[in-house]
PDB file of C-alpha atoms in Angstrom:
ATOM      1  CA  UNK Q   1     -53.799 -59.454 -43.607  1.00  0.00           C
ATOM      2  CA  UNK Q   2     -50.899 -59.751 -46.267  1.00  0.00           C
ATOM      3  CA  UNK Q   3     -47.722 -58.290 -46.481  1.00  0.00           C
ATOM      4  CA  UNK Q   4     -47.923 -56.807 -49.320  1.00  0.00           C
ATOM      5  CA  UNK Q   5     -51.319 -55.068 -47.747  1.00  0.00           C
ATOM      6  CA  UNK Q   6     -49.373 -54.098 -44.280  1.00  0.00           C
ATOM      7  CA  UNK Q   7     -46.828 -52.627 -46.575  1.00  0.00           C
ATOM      8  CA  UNK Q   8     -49.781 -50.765 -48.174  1.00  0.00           C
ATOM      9  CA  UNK Q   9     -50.712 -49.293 -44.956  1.00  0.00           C
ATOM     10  CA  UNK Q  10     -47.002 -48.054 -44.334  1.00  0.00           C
ATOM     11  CA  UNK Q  11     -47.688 -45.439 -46.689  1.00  0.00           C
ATOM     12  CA  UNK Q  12     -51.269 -44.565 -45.942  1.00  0.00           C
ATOM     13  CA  UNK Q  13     -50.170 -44.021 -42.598  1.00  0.00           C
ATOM     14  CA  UNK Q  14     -47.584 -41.551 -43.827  1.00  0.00           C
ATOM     15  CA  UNK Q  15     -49.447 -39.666 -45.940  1.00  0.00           C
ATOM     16  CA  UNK Q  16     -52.430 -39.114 -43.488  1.00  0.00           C
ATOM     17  CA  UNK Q  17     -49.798 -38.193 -41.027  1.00  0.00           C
ATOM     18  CA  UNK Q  18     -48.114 -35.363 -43.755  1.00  0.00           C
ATOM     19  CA  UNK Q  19     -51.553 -34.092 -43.838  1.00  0.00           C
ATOM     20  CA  UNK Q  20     -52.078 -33.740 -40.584  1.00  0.00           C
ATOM     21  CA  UNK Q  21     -48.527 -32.544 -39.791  1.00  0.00           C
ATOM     22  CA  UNK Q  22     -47.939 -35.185 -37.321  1.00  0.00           C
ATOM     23  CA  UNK Q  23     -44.375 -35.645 -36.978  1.00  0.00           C
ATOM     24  CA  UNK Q  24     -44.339 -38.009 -34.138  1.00  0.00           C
ATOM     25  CA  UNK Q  25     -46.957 -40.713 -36.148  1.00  0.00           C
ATOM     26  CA  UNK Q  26     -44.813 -39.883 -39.179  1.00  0.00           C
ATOM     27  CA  UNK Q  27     -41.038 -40.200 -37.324  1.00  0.00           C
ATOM     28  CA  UNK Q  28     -42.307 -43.597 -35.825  1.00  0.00           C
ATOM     29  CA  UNK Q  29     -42.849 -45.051 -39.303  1.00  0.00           C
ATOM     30  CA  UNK Q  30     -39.484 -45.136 -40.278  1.00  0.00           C
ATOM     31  CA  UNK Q  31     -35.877 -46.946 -38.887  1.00  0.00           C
ATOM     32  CA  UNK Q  32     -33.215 -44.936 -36.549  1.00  0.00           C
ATOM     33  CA  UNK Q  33     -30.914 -45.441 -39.500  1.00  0.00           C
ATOM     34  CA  UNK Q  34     -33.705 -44.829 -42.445  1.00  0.00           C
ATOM     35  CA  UNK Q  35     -32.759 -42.386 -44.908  1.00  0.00           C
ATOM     36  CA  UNK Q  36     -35.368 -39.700 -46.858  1.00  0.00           C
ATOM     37  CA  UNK Q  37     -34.696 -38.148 -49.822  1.00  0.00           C
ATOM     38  CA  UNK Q  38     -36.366 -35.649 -51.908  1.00  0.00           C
ATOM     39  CA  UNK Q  39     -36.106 -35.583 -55.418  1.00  0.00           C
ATOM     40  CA  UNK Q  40     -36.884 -33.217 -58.335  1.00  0.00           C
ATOM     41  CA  UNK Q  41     -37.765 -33.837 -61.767  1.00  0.00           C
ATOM     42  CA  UNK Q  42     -35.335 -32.633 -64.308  1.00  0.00           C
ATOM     43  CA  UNK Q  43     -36.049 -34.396 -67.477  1.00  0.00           C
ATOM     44  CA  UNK Q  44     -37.336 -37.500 -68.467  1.00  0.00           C
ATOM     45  CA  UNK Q  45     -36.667 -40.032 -66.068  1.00  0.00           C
ATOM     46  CA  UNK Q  46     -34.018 -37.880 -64.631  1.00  0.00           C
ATOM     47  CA  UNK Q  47     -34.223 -36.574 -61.080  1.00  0.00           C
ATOM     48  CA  UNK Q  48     -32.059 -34.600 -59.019  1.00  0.00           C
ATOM     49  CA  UNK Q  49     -31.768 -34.580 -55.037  1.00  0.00           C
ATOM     50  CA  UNK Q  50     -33.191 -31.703 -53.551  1.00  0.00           C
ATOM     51  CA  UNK Q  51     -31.508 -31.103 -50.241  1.00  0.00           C
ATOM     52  CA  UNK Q  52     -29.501 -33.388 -47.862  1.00  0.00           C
ATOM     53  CA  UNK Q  53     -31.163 -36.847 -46.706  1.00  0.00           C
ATOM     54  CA  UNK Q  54     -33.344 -36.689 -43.635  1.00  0.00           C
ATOM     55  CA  UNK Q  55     -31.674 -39.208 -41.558  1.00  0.00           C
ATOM     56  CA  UNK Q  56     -34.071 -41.688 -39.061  1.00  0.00           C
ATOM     57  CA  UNK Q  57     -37.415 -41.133 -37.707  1.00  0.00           C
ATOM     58  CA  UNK Q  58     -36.217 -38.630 -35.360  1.00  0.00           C
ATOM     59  CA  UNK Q  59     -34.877 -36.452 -38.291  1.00  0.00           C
ATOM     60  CA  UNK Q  60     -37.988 -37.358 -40.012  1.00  0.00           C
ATOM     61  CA  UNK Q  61     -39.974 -36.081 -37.312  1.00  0.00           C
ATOM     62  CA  UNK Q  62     -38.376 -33.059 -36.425  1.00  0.00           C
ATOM     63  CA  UNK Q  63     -38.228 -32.225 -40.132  1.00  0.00           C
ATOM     64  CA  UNK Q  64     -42.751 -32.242 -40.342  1.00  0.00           C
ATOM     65  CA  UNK Q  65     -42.457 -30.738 -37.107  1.00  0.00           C
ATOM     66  CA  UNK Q  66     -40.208 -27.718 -37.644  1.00  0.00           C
ATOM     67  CA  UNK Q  67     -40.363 -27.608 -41.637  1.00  0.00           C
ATOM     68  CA  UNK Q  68     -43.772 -27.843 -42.813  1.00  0.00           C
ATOM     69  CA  UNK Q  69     -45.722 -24.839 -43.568  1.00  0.00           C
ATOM     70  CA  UNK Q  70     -48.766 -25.254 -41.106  1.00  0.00           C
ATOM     71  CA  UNK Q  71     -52.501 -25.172 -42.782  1.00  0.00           C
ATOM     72  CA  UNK Q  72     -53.773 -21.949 -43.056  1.00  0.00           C
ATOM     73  CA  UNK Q  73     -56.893 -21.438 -41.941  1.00  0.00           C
ATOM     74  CA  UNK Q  74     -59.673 -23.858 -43.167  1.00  0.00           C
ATOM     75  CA  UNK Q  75     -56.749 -25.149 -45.081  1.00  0.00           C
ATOM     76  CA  UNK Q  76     -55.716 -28.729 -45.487  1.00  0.00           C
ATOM     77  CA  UNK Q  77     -53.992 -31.143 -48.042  1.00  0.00           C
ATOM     78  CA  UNK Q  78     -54.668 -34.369 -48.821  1.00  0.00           C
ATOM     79  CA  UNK Q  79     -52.591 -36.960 -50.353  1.00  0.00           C
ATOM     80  CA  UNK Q  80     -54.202 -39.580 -52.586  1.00  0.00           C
ATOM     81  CA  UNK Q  81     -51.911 -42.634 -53.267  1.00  0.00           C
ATOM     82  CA  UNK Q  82     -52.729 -45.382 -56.472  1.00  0.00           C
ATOM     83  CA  UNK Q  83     -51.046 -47.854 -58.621  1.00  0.00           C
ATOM     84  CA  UNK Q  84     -48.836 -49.548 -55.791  1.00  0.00           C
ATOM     85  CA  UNK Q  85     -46.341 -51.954 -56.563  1.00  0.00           C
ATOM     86  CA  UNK Q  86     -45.459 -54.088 -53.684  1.00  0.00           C
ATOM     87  CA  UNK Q  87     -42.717 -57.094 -53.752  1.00  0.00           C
ATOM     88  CA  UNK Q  88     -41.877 -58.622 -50.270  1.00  0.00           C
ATOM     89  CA  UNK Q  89     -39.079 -60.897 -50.322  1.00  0.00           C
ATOM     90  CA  UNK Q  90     -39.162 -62.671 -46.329  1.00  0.00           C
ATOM     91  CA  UNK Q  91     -38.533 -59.421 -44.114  1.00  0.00           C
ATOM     92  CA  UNK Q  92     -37.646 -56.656 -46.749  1.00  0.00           C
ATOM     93  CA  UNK Q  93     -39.961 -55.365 -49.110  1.00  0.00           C
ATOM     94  CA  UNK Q  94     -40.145 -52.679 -51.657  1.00  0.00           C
ATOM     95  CA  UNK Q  95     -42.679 -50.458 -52.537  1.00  0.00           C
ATOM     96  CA  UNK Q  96     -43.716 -47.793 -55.786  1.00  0.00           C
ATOM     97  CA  UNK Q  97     -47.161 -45.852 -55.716  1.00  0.00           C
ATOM     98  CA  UNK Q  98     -48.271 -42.990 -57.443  1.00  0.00           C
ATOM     99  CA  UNK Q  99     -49.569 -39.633 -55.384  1.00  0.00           C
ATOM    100  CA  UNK Q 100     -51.423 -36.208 -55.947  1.00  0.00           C
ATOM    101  CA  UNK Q 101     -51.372 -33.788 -53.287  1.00  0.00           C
ATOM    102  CA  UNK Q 102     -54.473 -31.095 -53.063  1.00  0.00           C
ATOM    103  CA  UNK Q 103     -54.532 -28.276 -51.634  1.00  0.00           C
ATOM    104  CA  UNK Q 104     -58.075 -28.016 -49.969  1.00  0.00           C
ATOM    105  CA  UNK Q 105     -59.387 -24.409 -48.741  1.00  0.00           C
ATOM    106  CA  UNK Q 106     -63.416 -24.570 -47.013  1.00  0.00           C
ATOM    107  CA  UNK Q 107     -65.033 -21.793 -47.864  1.00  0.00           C
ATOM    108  CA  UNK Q 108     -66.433 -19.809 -44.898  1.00  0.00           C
ATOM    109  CA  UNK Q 109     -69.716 -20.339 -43.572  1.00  0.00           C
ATOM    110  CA  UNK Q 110     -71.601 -16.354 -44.643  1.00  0.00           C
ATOM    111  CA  UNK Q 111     -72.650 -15.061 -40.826  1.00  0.00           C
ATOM    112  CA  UNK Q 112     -76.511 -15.472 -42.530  1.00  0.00           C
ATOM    113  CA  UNK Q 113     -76.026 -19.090 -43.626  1.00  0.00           C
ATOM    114  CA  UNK Q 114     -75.499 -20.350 -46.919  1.00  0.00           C
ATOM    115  CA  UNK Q 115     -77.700 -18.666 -49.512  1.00  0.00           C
ATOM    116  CA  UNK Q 116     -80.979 -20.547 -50.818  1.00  0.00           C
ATOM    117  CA  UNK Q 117     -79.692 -23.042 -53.074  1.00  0.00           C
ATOM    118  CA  UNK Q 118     -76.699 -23.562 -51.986  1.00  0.00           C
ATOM    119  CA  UNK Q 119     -75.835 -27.393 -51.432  1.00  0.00           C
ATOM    120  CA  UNK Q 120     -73.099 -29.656 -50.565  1.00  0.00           C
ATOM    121  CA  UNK Q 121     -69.055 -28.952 -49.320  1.00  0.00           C
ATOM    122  CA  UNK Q 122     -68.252 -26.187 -50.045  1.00  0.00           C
ATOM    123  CA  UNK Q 123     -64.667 -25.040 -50.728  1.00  0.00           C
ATOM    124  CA  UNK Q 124     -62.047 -26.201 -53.329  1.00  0.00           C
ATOM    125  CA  UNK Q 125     -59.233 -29.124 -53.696  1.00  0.00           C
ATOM    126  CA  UNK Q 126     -57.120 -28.701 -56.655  1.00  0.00           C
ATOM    127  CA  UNK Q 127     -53.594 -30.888 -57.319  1.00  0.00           C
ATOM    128  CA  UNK Q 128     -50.730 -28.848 -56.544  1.00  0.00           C
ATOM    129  CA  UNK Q 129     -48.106 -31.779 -56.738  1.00  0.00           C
ATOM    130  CA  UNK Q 130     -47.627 -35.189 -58.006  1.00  0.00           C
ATOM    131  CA  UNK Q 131     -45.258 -37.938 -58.309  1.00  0.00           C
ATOM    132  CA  UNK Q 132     -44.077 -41.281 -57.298  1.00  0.00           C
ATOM    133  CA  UNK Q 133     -43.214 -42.858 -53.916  1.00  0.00           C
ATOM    134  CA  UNK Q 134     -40.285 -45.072 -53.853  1.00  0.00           C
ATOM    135  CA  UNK Q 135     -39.962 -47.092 -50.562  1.00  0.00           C
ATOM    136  CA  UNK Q 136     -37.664 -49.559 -49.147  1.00  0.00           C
ATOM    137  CA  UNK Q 137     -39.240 -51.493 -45.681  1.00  0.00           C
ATOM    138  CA  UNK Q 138     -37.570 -54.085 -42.951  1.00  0.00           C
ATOM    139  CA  UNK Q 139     -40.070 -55.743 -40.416  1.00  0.00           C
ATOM    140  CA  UNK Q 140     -39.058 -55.070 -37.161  1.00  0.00           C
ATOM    141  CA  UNK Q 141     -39.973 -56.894 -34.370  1.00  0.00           C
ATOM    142  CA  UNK Q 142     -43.214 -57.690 -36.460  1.00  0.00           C
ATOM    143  CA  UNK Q 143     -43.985 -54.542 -38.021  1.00  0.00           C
ATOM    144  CA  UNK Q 144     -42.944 -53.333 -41.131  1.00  0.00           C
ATOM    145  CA  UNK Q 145     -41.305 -49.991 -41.118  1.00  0.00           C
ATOM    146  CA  UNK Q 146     -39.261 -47.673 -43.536  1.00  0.00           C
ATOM    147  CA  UNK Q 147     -36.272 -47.876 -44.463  1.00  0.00           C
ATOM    148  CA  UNK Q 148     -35.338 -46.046 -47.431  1.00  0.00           C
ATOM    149  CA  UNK Q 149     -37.963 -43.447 -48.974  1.00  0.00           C
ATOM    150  CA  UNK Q 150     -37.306 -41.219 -51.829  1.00  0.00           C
ATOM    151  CA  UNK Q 151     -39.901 -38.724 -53.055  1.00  0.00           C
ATOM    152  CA  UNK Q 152     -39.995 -38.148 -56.937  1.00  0.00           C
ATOM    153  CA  UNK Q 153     -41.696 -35.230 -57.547  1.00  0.00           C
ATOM    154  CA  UNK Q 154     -42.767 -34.572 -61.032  1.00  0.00           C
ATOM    155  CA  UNK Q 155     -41.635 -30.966 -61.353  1.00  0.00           C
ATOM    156  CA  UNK Q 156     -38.972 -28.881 -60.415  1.00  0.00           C
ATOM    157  CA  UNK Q 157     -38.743 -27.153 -56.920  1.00  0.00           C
ATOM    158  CA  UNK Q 158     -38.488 -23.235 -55.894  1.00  0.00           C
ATOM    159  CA  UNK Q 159     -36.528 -23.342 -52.264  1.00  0.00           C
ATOM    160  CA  UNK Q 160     -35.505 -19.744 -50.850  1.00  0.00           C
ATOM    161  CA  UNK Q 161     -31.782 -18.532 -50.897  1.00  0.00           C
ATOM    162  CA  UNK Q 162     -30.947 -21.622 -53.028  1.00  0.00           C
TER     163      UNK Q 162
END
């Protein structure tokens, strides 16, 4: 496998981890001294930070583990990633991909089955949130992890008591 396509999987693995809430999977992608960094969109091509830095994989972790709204029932997201742009340069690399986040509710099962007809998944999945993942990764010890990750989201960003 390529670098560039290990590099790839850096980010898939994060992004299945976000949905899944996994902090621990999510912390151990990243450095002790990697930095993480939301920001907002404020104009064009202007971002500001939202928040301080999340600071290592422990921070990382303990920030999915204790920050993260939890699904709600039959609730999930799902991140879709595209466009990545992947330069590895002997043991850094840098990487830029595109995401959309969905919000997914299933719809529940009726306690008499589905109604005649009715076929196929049954729920919804609309885009809540989209932007740009900018990532900076070091190979350690053979395996490529995070160093630097700033999330660009596209619009602005409602936090409580700010």
């Amino acid at each position: 496998m390529s670098d560039e396509r290990k590099v790839q999987e850096v980010l898939a693995r994060y992004v299945r981890a976000t949905d899944r809430r996994d902090g621990r999977s999510q912390g151990a992608l990243f450095t002790d001294d990697a930095t993480a960094q939301i920001f907002a969109k404020t104009g064009h091509e202007a971002y500001e930070p939202v928040g301080e830095p999340i600071v290592g994989g422990s921070g990382v972790r303990y920030a999915v583990d204790n920050f993260m709204a939890p699904h709600p029932e039959g609730g999930s997201s799902h991140h879709v990633t595209s466009d990545h742009l992947v330069e590895v340069d002997g043991d850094r690399a840098h990487m830029n991909a595109q995401f959309v986040v969905f919000e997914v509710r299933a719809a529940s099962r009726p306690t008499a089955g589905w109604p005649e007809g009715v076929f196929g998944a049954q729920g919804t999945a609309r885009p809540v949130e989209s932007g740009y993942y900018d990532t900076d990764l070091r190979r350690v010890d053979g395996e490529w992890k995070i160093v630097a990750h700033r999330v660009l989201i596209d619009m602005p960003m409602a936090i409580p008591g700010t």
